[in-house]
Short mmCIF file of C-alpha atoms in Angstrom, two decimals:
data_model
loop_
_atom_site.label_atom_id
_atom_site.label_comp_id
_atom_site.label_asym_id
_atom_site.label_seq_id
_atom_site.Cartn_x
_atom_site.Cartn_y
_atom_site.Cartn_z
CA MET A 233 79.51 94.27 112.67
CA ASN A 234 76.72 96.12 110.83
CA HIS A 235 77.08 96.77 107.14
CA LEU A 236 75.99 99.71 104.99
CA SER A 237 72.31 100.30 104.30
CA VAL A 238 70.83 101.13 100.91
CA PHE A 239 70.72 104.81 101.89
CA ASP A 240 74.44 104.69 102.78
CA TYR A 241 75.25 103.27 99.37
CA VAL A 242 73.20 106.02 97.71
CA VAL A 243 75.22 108.68 99.56
CA PHE A 244 78.45 106.96 98.61
CA LEU A 245 77.33 106.59 94.98
CA ILE A 246 76.67 110.33 94.74
CA TYR A 247 80.19 111.00 95.98
CA PHE A 248 81.64 108.44 93.54
CA ILE A 249 79.80 109.89 90.53
CA ILE A 250 80.88 113.46 91.33
CA VAL A 251 84.57 112.65 91.80
CA SER A 252 85.07 110.06 89.07
CA GLY A 253 82.83 111.97 86.65
CA TYR A 254 84.88 115.11 87.04
CA GLY A 255 88.11 113.15 86.68
CA TYR A 256 86.77 111.46 83.54
CA TRP A 257 85.69 114.78 82.01
CA VAL A 258 89.05 116.47 82.57
CA TYR A 259 90.90 113.40 81.26
CA TRP A 260 89.02 113.40 77.94
CA ASN A 261 89.12 117.17 77.68
CA LYS A 262 92.91 117.12 78.03
CA LYS A 263 93.19 114.20 75.63
CA LYS A 264 91.46 116.23 72.92
CA THR A 265 93.64 119.32 73.38
CA GLY A 266 96.89 117.43 73.94
CA THR A 267 98.86 117.13 77.14
CA SER A 268 102.45 118.18 77.79
CA THR A 269 104.69 116.64 80.43
CA LYS A 270 104.56 119.81 82.52
CA ASP A 271 100.78 119.81 82.33
CA TYR A 272 100.48 116.10 83.17
CA PHE A 273 103.02 115.99 85.99
CA LEU A 274 102.76 119.52 87.43
CA ALA A 275 99.36 120.81 86.18
CA GLU A 276 101.19 123.50 84.14
CA GLY A 277 101.02 125.98 86.99
CA SER A 278 97.21 125.99 86.89
CA LEU A 279 96.56 124.87 90.48
CA THR A 280 95.33 127.58 92.83
CA TRP A 281 96.60 127.91 96.41
CA TRP A 282 93.52 126.19 97.82
CA ALA A 283 93.83 123.33 95.31
CA ILE A 284 97.53 122.89 96.20
CA GLY A 285 96.82 122.84 99.94
CA ALA A 286 93.87 120.49 99.61
CA SER A 287 95.80 118.16 97.31
CA ILE A 288 98.76 117.98 99.71
CA ILE A 289 96.50 116.96 102.57
CA ALA A 290 94.48 114.55 100.42
CA SER A 291 97.69 112.81 99.33
CA ASN A 292 98.91 112.65 102.91
CA ILE A 293 95.75 111.46 104.68
CA SER A 294 94.76 107.86 104.06
CA ALA A 295 93.42 104.77 105.80
CA GLU A 296 96.38 104.72 108.19
CA HIS A 297 95.20 108.04 109.62
CA PHE A 298 91.53 107.17 110.00
CA ILE A 299 92.21 103.63 111.18
CA GLY A 300 95.74 103.73 112.60
CA MET A 301 95.67 107.17 114.23
CA SER A 302 92.24 106.61 115.75
CA GLY A 303 93.59 103.34 117.08
CA SER A 304 96.55 105.17 118.57
CA GLY A 305 94.12 107.68 120.08
CA PHE A 306 92.33 104.72 121.70
CA ALA A 307 95.61 103.27 123.00
CA MET A 308 97.83 106.25 123.88
CA GLY A 309 95.65 109.32 123.47
CA LEU A 310 96.30 112.82 122.22
CA ALA A 311 100.09 112.43 122.04
CA ILE A 312 99.84 110.78 118.61
CA ALA A 313 98.55 114.15 117.33
CA SER A 314 102.17 115.39 117.50
CA TYR A 315 102.74 113.90 114.05
CA GLU A 316 99.98 116.15 112.69
CA TRP A 317 100.48 119.31 114.72
CA MET A 318 104.26 119.40 114.34
CA ALA A 319 103.74 118.83 110.61
CA ALA A 320 101.91 122.17 110.50
CA ALA A 321 105.03 123.93 111.78
CA THR A 322 107.15 121.89 109.36
CA LEU A 323 105.07 123.05 106.38
CA ILE A 324 105.84 126.67 107.29
CA ILE A 325 109.58 125.94 107.20
CA VAL A 326 109.26 124.13 103.87
CA ALA A 327 107.30 127.07 102.42
CA VAL A 328 109.84 129.65 103.57
CA PHE A 329 113.15 127.88 102.94
CA PHE A 330 112.72 124.82 100.70
CA LEU A 331 110.12 125.84 98.12
CA PRO A 332 112.02 128.97 96.86
CA ILE A 333 115.08 126.82 96.13
CA TYR A 334 113.06 124.28 94.16
CA LEU A 335 111.24 126.92 92.13
CA LYS A 336 114.34 129.01 91.40
CA ASN A 337 116.08 125.93 90.03
CA LYS A 338 112.99 124.82 88.03
CA ILE A 339 112.81 121.46 89.77
CA TYR A 340 110.19 118.92 88.61
CA THR A 341 111.40 115.94 90.64
CA MET A 342 113.58 115.29 93.67
CA PRO A 343 116.06 113.15 91.65
CA GLN A 344 116.36 116.02 89.17
CA PHE A 345 117.48 118.28 92.02
CA LEU A 346 120.02 115.71 93.19
CA SER A 347 121.36 115.32 89.65
CA GLY A 348 121.97 119.04 89.26
CA ARG A 349 123.30 119.58 92.77
CA TYR A 350 125.44 116.43 92.99
CA ASN A 351 125.63 113.96 90.08
CA ASN A 352 123.66 111.32 88.18
CA THR A 353 124.91 108.51 90.45
CA VAL A 354 123.37 110.07 93.56
CA SER A 355 120.24 111.01 91.60
CA THR A 356 119.69 107.57 90.06
CA LEU A 357 120.38 105.77 93.33
CA MET A 358 117.75 107.85 95.11
CA ALA A 359 115.29 107.65 92.18
CA VAL A 360 115.42 103.85 92.25
CA PHE A 361 115.03 103.83 96.02
CA TRP A 362 112.05 106.19 95.94
CA LEU A 363 110.34 104.10 93.25
CA LEU A 364 110.84 100.94 95.28
CA VAL A 365 109.51 102.58 98.44
CA TYR A 366 106.55 104.20 96.69
CA VAL A 367 105.50 100.95 94.99
CA PHE A 368 106.41 98.25 97.51
CA VAL A 369 105.74 100.20 100.72
CA ASN A 370 103.49 103.24 100.24
CA LEU A 371 101.21 102.02 97.45
CA THR A 372 101.04 98.47 98.77
CA SER A 373 100.27 99.55 102.33
CA ILE A 374 97.54 101.99 101.24
CA PHE A 375 95.87 99.27 99.16
CA PHE A 376 96.12 96.84 102.07
CA LEU A 377 94.96 99.12 104.89
CA GLY A 378 92.27 100.66 102.69
CA ALA A 379 90.89 97.30 101.63
CA VAL A 380 90.93 95.99 105.22
CA ALA A 381 89.05 99.09 106.43
CA ILE A 382 86.41 98.87 103.71
CA GLU A 383 86.05 95.11 104.20
CA THR A 384 85.49 95.66 107.94
CA ILE A 385 82.84 98.32 107.39
CA THR A 386 80.97 96.92 104.39
CA GLY A 387 81.61 93.19 104.35
CA ILE A 388 82.78 93.41 100.73
CA PRO A 389 85.56 90.81 100.13
CA PHE A 390 89.16 92.04 100.51
CA ASN A 391 90.22 91.32 96.92
CA THR A 392 87.16 93.07 95.51
CA CYS A 393 87.95 96.13 97.63
CA ILE A 394 91.52 96.31 96.30
CA ILE A 395 90.43 96.05 92.65
CA ALA A 396 87.73 98.69 93.14
CA LEU A 397 90.20 101.07 94.81
CA ALA A 398 92.68 100.57 91.95
CA ILE A 399 90.06 101.35 89.29
CA PHE A 400 88.72 104.39 91.17
CA SER A 401 92.20 105.87 91.74
CA ALA A 402 93.19 105.17 88.11
CA LEU A 403 90.23 107.23 86.85
CA ILE A 404 91.67 110.20 88.70
CA THR A 405 95.39 109.56 88.16
CA LEU A 406 95.26 109.13 84.38
CA GLY A 407 94.15 112.72 83.96
CA GLY A 408 97.38 113.97 85.50
CA MET A 409 98.15 116.44 88.27
CA LYS A 410 95.43 118.91 87.29
CA VAL A 411 92.73 116.25 87.69
CA ILE A 412 94.28 115.08 90.97
CA GLY A 413 94.64 118.62 92.29
CA TYR A 414 91.06 119.71 91.67
CA THR A 415 89.37 116.41 92.53
CA ASP A 416 91.39 116.50 95.77
CA VAL A 417 89.46 119.63 96.74
CA ILE A 418 86.28 117.54 96.63
CA GLN A 419 88.04 114.68 98.39
CA VAL A 420 89.22 116.89 101.25
CA PHE A 421 85.78 118.43 101.66
CA VAL A 422 84.22 114.96 101.92
CA LEU A 423 87.07 113.73 104.11
CA VAL A 424 86.70 116.58 106.62
CA ALA A 425 82.88 116.56 106.55
CA GLY A 426 82.69 112.80 107.09
CA GLY A 427 85.37 112.93 109.77
CA LEU A 428 83.58 115.71 111.65
CA VAL A 429 80.33 113.75 111.50
CA THR A 430 82.01 110.71 113.07
CA CYS A 431 83.67 112.91 115.70
CA TYR A 432 80.35 114.61 116.50
CA MET A 433 78.54 111.30 116.87
CA ALA A 434 81.31 109.88 119.07
CA LEU A 435 81.17 112.92 121.36
CA ASN A 436 77.37 112.69 121.36
CA MET A 437 77.54 109.09 122.54
CA VAL A 438 79.81 110.15 125.41
CA SER A 439 77.50 113.02 126.36
CA ASP A 440 74.48 110.64 126.34
CA LYS A 441 76.34 108.11 128.47
CA PHE A 442 77.20 110.70 131.12
CA SER A 443 73.94 112.67 130.80
CA ILE A 444 75.63 115.79 129.49
CA SER A 445 73.29 118.28 127.81
CA THR A 446 75.72 119.43 125.07
CA VAL A 447 78.08 117.62 122.74
CA LEU A 448 81.00 119.92 123.60
CA GLY A 449 80.32 119.16 127.24
CA ALA A 450 81.67 115.69 126.52
CA LEU A 451 85.23 117.07 126.16
CA PRO A 452 85.75 117.72 129.92
CA VAL A 453 84.29 114.27 130.56
CA LEU A 454 86.88 112.70 128.24
CA ARG A 455 89.68 114.42 130.11
CA ALA A 456 88.26 113.36 133.48
CA GLU A 457 87.64 109.75 132.44
CA ALA A 458 90.87 109.35 130.44
CA GLY A 459 93.32 111.78 132.02
CA ASP A 460 96.29 109.66 130.93
CA HIS A 461 95.16 110.13 127.31
CA PHE A 462 95.61 113.90 127.38
CA HIS A 463 99.39 114.22 127.60
CA MET A 464 101.48 115.26 124.60
CA ILE A 465 104.82 114.21 126.08
CA PHE A 466 105.70 110.72 127.37
CA HIS A 467 108.52 110.36 129.88
CA LYS A 468 110.89 107.44 130.44
CA GLY A 469 109.14 104.54 132.04
CA ASP A 470 105.87 105.15 130.20
CA LYS A 471 104.78 102.20 128.07
CA PHE A 472 104.54 104.45 124.99
CA TYR A 473 107.88 106.20 125.48
CA SER A 474 109.54 104.15 122.73
CA GLU A 475 107.02 105.46 120.18
CA LEU A 476 107.08 109.13 121.22
CA PRO A 477 110.21 109.58 123.35
CA GLY A 478 109.77 112.69 125.46
CA ILE A 479 111.31 115.91 124.26
CA ALA A 480 112.36 114.33 120.93
CA VAL A 481 108.83 115.13 119.79
CA LEU A 482 109.59 118.85 120.04
CA VAL A 483 113.31 119.15 119.28
CA GLY A 484 114.54 115.74 118.07
CA GLY A 485 113.82 112.98 115.63
CA LEU A 486 110.27 114.01 114.79
CA TRP A 487 111.65 117.11 113.06
CA ILE A 488 113.95 114.96 110.91
CA ASN A 489 111.05 112.69 110.06
CA ASN A 490 108.73 115.60 109.22
CA LEU A 491 111.21 117.78 107.31
CA ASN A 492 112.21 114.81 105.16
CA TYR A 493 108.59 113.83 104.52
CA TRP A 494 107.20 117.31 103.83
CA GLY A 495 110.26 118.92 102.24
CA CYS A 496 112.09 116.18 100.33
CA ASN A 497 109.22 113.94 99.27
CA GLN A 498 108.11 113.86 95.64
CA TYR A 499 104.40 113.26 96.12
CA ILE A 500 104.13 116.06 98.69
CA VAL A 501 106.33 118.81 97.21
CA GLN A 502 105.14 118.07 93.66
CA ARG A 503 101.86 119.89 94.22
CA ALA A 504 103.63 123.22 94.65
CA LEU A 505 106.38 122.76 92.04
CA GLY A 506 104.21 123.89 89.14
CA ALA A 507 103.10 127.13 90.82
CA ASP A 508 104.70 130.51 91.38
CA LEU A 509 106.28 131.18 94.79
CA LYS A 510 103.38 133.16 96.26
CA THR A 511 100.78 130.59 95.21
CA GLY A 512 102.93 127.66 96.33
CA ARG A 513 103.58 129.21 99.74
CA SER A 514 99.90 129.99 100.23
CA GLY A 515 99.05 126.40 99.33
CA LEU A 516 101.52 125.01 101.88
CA LEU A 517 100.16 127.41 104.51
CA PHE A 518 96.59 126.28 103.78
CA ALA A 519 97.78 122.68 104.16
CA ALA A 520 99.27 123.61 107.55
CA PHE A 521 95.90 124.92 108.76
CA LEU A 522 94.16 121.76 107.51
CA LYS A 523 96.80 119.67 109.29
CA MET A 524 95.82 121.30 112.59
CA LEU A 525 92.29 119.96 112.08
CA ILE A 526 93.17 116.31 111.38
CA PRO A 527 93.59 115.20 115.04
CA VAL A 528 90.07 116.48 115.74
CA ILE A 529 88.53 114.15 113.16
CA VAL A 530 90.68 111.08 113.84
CA VAL A 531 92.22 111.17 117.35
CA ILE A 532 89.28 112.50 119.39
CA PRO A 533 86.98 109.68 118.12
CA GLY A 534 89.61 107.17 119.23
CA ILE A 535 89.66 108.63 122.74
CA CYS A 536 85.84 108.61 122.79
CA ALA A 537 85.91 104.93 121.85
CA TYR A 538 88.35 104.26 124.72
CA VAL A 539 86.10 105.96 127.31
CA LEU A 540 83.01 104.17 126.01
CA TYR A 541 84.90 100.86 126.01
CA LYS A 542 85.84 101.43 129.66
CA HIS A 543 82.15 101.74 130.45
CA GLY A 544 81.05 98.55 128.76
CA TYR A 545 80.38 99.58 125.18
CA PHE A 546 81.22 97.33 122.16
CA HIS A 547 83.62 94.99 124.02
CA GLN A 548 83.01 92.24 121.49
CA GLU A 549 83.60 94.48 118.49
CA MET A 550 86.95 95.69 119.82
CA MET A 551 88.20 92.12 120.29
CA ASP A 552 90.12 89.93 117.87
CA ASN A 553 90.82 86.40 119.14
CA GLY A 554 90.39 87.59 122.70
CA VAL A 555 92.76 90.56 122.32
CA VAL A 556 91.70 94.23 122.26
CA LYS A 557 92.57 95.74 118.87
CA PRO A 558 92.75 99.56 119.06
CA ASP A 559 92.62 99.81 115.25
CA HIS A 560 89.01 98.60 115.40
CA ALA A 561 87.96 101.86 117.10
CA TYR A 562 87.14 103.93 114.01
CA PRO A 563 85.26 101.20 112.07
CA VAL A 564 83.28 100.42 115.24
CA LEU A 565 82.27 104.06 115.64
CA MET A 566 81.35 104.29 111.97
CA ASN A 567 79.10 101.26 112.30
CA LEU A 568 77.17 103.08 115.05
CA LEU A 569 76.31 106.02 112.79
CA PRO A 570 72.73 106.31 111.48
CA ALA A 571 71.96 105.51 107.84
CA GLY A 572 73.11 108.21 105.49
CA LEU A 573 75.69 109.65 107.88
CA LYS A 574 77.44 106.31 107.86
CA GLY A 575 77.54 106.53 104.07
CA LEU A 576 79.11 110.00 104.34
CA ALA A 577 81.75 108.73 106.80
CA PHE A 578 82.45 105.79 104.48
CA ALA A 579 82.82 108.20 101.56
CA ALA A 580 85.27 110.23 103.66
CA LEU A 581 87.39 107.15 104.34
CA THR A 582 87.29 106.18 100.65
CA ALA A 583 88.19 109.74 99.63
CA ALA A 584 91.26 109.63 101.86
CA ILE A 585 92.36 106.29 100.42
CA VAL A 586 91.76 107.13 96.76
CA ALA A 587 93.33 110.60 96.94
CA SER A 588 96.40 109.17 98.60
CA LEU A 589 96.67 106.41 95.99
CA ALA A 590 96.34 108.95 93.17
CA GLY A 591 99.06 111.14 94.68
CA LYS A 592 101.52 108.29 95.04
CA CYS A 593 100.77 106.99 91.54
CA ASN A 594 101.37 110.37 89.95
CA SER A 595 104.72 110.70 91.70
CA ILE A 596 105.72 107.20 90.60
CA ALA A 597 104.86 108.20 87.03
CA THR A 598 106.82 111.46 87.34
CA ILE A 599 110.01 109.93 88.71
CA PHE A 600 110.00 106.90 86.41
CA THR A 601 109.26 108.93 83.27
CA LEU A 602 111.55 111.92 83.82
CA ASP A 603 114.37 110.34 85.83
CA ILE A 604 114.57 106.79 84.47
CA TYR A 605 112.82 106.48 81.09
CA LYS A 606 113.80 109.86 79.63
CA LYS A 607 117.34 109.70 80.97
CA PHE A 608 118.31 106.07 80.31
CA ILE A 609 115.79 104.41 77.97
CA ASN A 610 114.59 106.95 75.41
CA GLU A 611 116.32 110.33 75.54
CA GLY A 612 114.48 111.57 72.47
CA ALA A 613 110.98 110.67 73.67
CA SER A 614 108.25 113.07 72.60
CA GLU A 615 105.90 114.83 75.03
CA LYS A 616 103.06 112.50 74.05
CA LYS A 617 105.26 109.43 74.47
CA MET A 618 106.36 110.45 77.96
CA VAL A 619 102.80 111.13 79.09
CA ASN A 620 101.76 107.67 77.84
CA VAL A 621 104.76 106.08 79.59
CA GLY A 622 103.71 107.86 82.77
CA ARG A 623 100.20 106.47 82.48
CA TRP A 624 101.43 102.93 81.83
CA SER A 625 103.78 103.15 84.81
CA VAL A 626 100.75 103.94 86.99
CA VAL A 627 98.96 100.83 85.73
CA ILE A 628 101.98 98.57 86.23
CA ALA A 629 102.81 99.98 89.68
CA SER A 630 99.20 99.48 90.79
CA LEU A 631 99.18 95.87 89.53
CA ILE A 632 102.39 95.12 91.44
CA ALA A 633 100.98 96.66 94.63
CA ILE A 634 97.70 94.75 94.26
CA VAL A 635 99.55 91.43 93.97
CA ILE A 636 101.77 92.13 97.00
CA ALA A 637 99.18 93.79 99.29
CA PRO A 638 97.52 90.57 100.60
CA ALA A 639 100.92 89.40 101.93
CA LEU A 640 100.83 92.23 104.50
CA ARG A 641 98.21 90.29 106.45
CA SER A 642 101.11 88.43 108.06
CA PHE A 643 102.20 91.58 109.95
CA ASP A 644 100.54 92.47 113.25
CA GLN A 645 101.22 96.22 113.07
CA VAL A 646 101.54 97.13 109.40
CA TYR A 647 101.46 100.91 109.83
CA GLN A 648 104.02 100.99 112.67
CA PHE A 649 106.28 98.56 110.83
CA ILE A 650 106.25 100.67 107.66
CA GLN A 651 106.69 103.92 109.59
CA GLU A 652 109.83 102.64 111.26
CA TYR A 653 111.53 100.95 108.35
CA VAL A 654 110.90 103.72 105.83
CA GLY A 655 112.52 105.91 108.48
CA PHE A 656 115.73 103.94 108.01
CA ILE A 657 116.48 106.08 104.97
CA SER A 658 115.05 109.40 106.19
CA PRO A 659 118.13 110.68 108.11
CA GLY A 660 120.41 110.19 105.12
CA VAL A 661 118.00 111.70 102.61
CA PHE A 662 117.35 114.76 104.74
CA ALA A 663 121.08 115.25 105.40
CA ILE A 664 121.80 115.14 101.65
CA PHE A 665 119.11 117.72 100.90
CA LEU A 666 119.87 119.99 103.85
CA LEU A 667 123.58 120.35 103.13
CA GLY A 668 122.86 120.44 99.41
CA PHE A 669 120.60 123.43 99.94
CA PHE A 670 122.59 125.52 102.34
CA TRP A 671 126.29 124.58 102.09
CA LYS A 672 127.83 125.19 98.68
CA ARG A 673 130.92 123.10 99.46
CA THR A 674 129.02 119.82 99.99
CA THR A 675 130.43 117.32 97.47
CA SER A 676 128.93 114.47 95.48
CA LYS A 677 131.23 112.03 97.27
CA ALA A 678 129.81 113.16 100.62
CA ALA A 679 126.23 112.77 99.36
CA LEU A 680 126.89 109.29 97.95
CA THR A 681 128.51 108.22 101.23
CA ALA A 682 125.45 109.46 103.13
CA ALA A 683 123.11 107.53 100.82
CA LEU A 684 125.08 104.33 101.31
CA LEU A 685 125.49 104.76 105.10
CA THR A 686 121.95 105.56 106.20
CA ILE A 687 120.48 102.03 106.07
CA PRO A 688 123.47 100.24 107.71
CA LEU A 689 123.64 102.87 110.48
CA SER A 690 119.89 102.73 111.09
CA THR A 691 120.08 98.94 111.28
CA LEU A 692 122.97 99.13 113.76
CA PHE A 693 121.12 101.55 116.04
CA LYS A 694 117.97 99.44 115.92
CA PHE A 695 119.81 96.57 117.57
CA LEU A 696 122.12 98.73 119.71
CA PRO A 697 120.77 98.68 123.29
CA GLU A 698 120.24 101.75 125.44
CA ILE A 699 121.14 101.30 129.12
CA THR A 700 118.82 103.32 131.35
CA LYS A 701 119.07 103.01 135.15
CA GLY A 702 120.56 99.57 134.85
CA ALA A 703 117.89 98.33 132.42
CA ILE A 704 118.72 97.45 128.82
CA GLU A 705 116.17 98.73 126.36
CA ALA A 706 115.95 99.36 122.64
CA ILE A 707 116.68 102.91 121.52
CA PRO A 708 113.39 104.65 120.63
CA PHE A 709 112.79 105.02 116.92
CA LEU A 710 112.86 108.83 116.83
CA ASN A 711 116.02 108.95 118.95
CA ARG A 712 117.73 106.51 116.57
CA MET A 713 116.89 108.83 113.70
CA SER A 714 118.52 111.73 115.54
CA TRP A 715 121.72 109.78 116.17
CA VAL A 716 121.98 108.55 112.59
CA PHE A 717 121.28 112.03 111.21
CA CYS A 718 123.99 113.64 113.38
CA ILE A 719 126.55 110.99 112.43
CA ILE A 720 125.80 111.30 108.72
CA ILE A 721 126.01 115.11 108.85
CA ALA A 722 129.39 114.83 110.61
CA VAL A 723 130.67 112.33 108.01
CA MET A 724 129.52 114.52 105.13
CA ILE A 725 131.22 117.57 106.62
CA ILE A 726 134.49 115.70 107.16
CA ILE A 727 134.50 114.25 103.61
CA THR A 728 133.75 117.68 102.16
CA LEU A 729 136.36 119.56 104.19
CA THR A 730 139.08 117.05 103.28
CA ASP A 731 138.41 117.60 99.57
CA PRO A 732 140.31 120.68 98.33
CA LYS A 733 138.07 120.93 95.25
CA SER A 734 135.07 121.62 97.47
CA LYS A 735 136.24 125.22 98.01
CA ASN A 736 135.20 126.06 94.46
CA ASN A 737 132.34 123.63 94.01
CA PRO A 738 130.67 124.49 90.68
CA GLN A 739 127.55 122.54 91.66
CA GLY A 740 126.90 124.55 94.81
CA LEU A 741 123.65 126.50 94.85
CA GLU A 742 123.67 130.27 94.83
CA ILE A 743 121.41 131.32 97.68
CA ASP A 744 119.89 134.78 97.63
CA THR A 745 118.49 135.54 101.08
CA LYS A 746 115.84 137.78 99.50
CA MET A 747 114.10 134.65 98.23
CA PHE A 748 113.32 133.67 101.83
CA LYS A 749 111.38 136.84 102.59
CA VAL A 750 107.66 136.35 103.16
CA SER A 751 104.64 138.63 102.93
CA PRO A 752 103.10 140.20 106.06
CA SER A 753 99.96 138.05 105.65
CA PHE A 754 102.08 134.90 105.50
CA MET A 755 103.92 136.01 108.63
CA VAL A 756 100.68 136.68 110.52
CA ALA A 757 99.21 133.30 109.53
CA SER A 758 102.44 131.54 110.58
CA VAL A 759 102.41 133.27 113.97
CA ILE A 760 98.79 132.18 114.49
CA ILE A 761 99.67 128.53 113.75
CA CYS A 762 102.72 128.58 116.02
CA GLY A 763 100.69 130.31 118.75
CA ILE A 764 98.03 127.63 118.61
CA LEU A 765 100.69 124.92 118.78
CA ALA A 766 102.37 126.56 121.76
CA ALA A 767 99.01 126.77 123.55
CA LEU A 768 98.19 123.12 122.82
CA TYR A 769 101.51 121.84 124.14
CA THR A 770 101.28 124.10 127.20
CA VAL A 771 97.78 122.92 128.10
CA PHE A 772 98.38 119.21 127.39
CA TRP A 773 102.04 118.90 128.38
#
């Protein structure tokens, strides 16, 4: 594969200086004036709606989207966009129903909510789990996939890539949430601009191949040449049904996956926790609009690569030991970009990786400092001490992830593997939060049972066969999540109803329905998003 030219490195260097320079300036500026825990972890309510929305997307989008989702676009087509488009609808629900509850109860962290709503046992159990997942799964996988992507594109050795990513993300993370929030605005701009450039060039290659006069004219060609790649719903018998099982995408397990990720996830919700309700809601709505755009910059290029591959382009580059590797699609397309534009696309990929690393690191620092260190190690810790502990936890977590990351080379499908096994806990976590929000009677015993049951039940359903028309098959991942969620909800309800004390549960939340009212502008924007989604699923059903 081709590597970056001098001009590409100049473009990337400009991006690096702007982002790291701004992060460095804010870090030292805050160090001089002093930094409180609320300022460090939540930006002291100073993030604007556009900074909140951009930061949420920057923390969410990483190498697995550019590399993994483009690869899925190459292999299965537009259907993989369901994760992004349904997330837009999910963000509206989180903004309307979840965010008001968090803000009214002055929640900084998810374990803090669980402690107040249930008890310290449930809170600590989930805090430890989240830390383990964030460090050993999220952080490690981002380092690994990011380093592999950069190594593929630039030829820089894998270990050097990991160390460079760690240093770059640390420059941003050490300044706290305010630095992350505002540098994420730059990151998202670069991410979208670079992604659109790659998409444009991919469509341009298709239009040149088929002698189409306009770039947009390539879109009908894609649908004609890869008709099977323009379906949002897979039916039984399709080879990708197990990954996106039919109607479950619209009414089943994908909702559980998304609501847990976007509504009960520290490094996502944290961006809005330091703002007022109006600003937080606007930020989530902005993130929803950005989410609608992501498939354009990552999935469409993958489909372009598939059509070009069918017609004899870059067969060698897509191969690995004689096997076609869909995840090579995006790096291959990037390597076809002209000098300068390739540097911009590389900066976009790096922006996605670094912003995501910074987001995870800040959440690790927040949970460890406020829910472990402050609660169990040093109850009388000063503001300055806790901020320093948070910064050291970022360094240690990054070192652990760097050491472990190379071991992920042994897995064939790292992203899919992580997606599935992190999902083992999602049904239980979402059930605990959902009933904790909206059913005052839900007891701590029910929540603890749910936390302990979710992994064993998920494991059972993974190996429990599904008999379909005489054939024995594994139950699709999203369908397993639905079954486990329903069982856990039923168990929690039974445990709660059989406890007489639950009738007067002092830990139940007082819900005022007025807090769920939204402004007319929010309603109009939400209708527009839902209308676009309905149109997309109608056209590409």
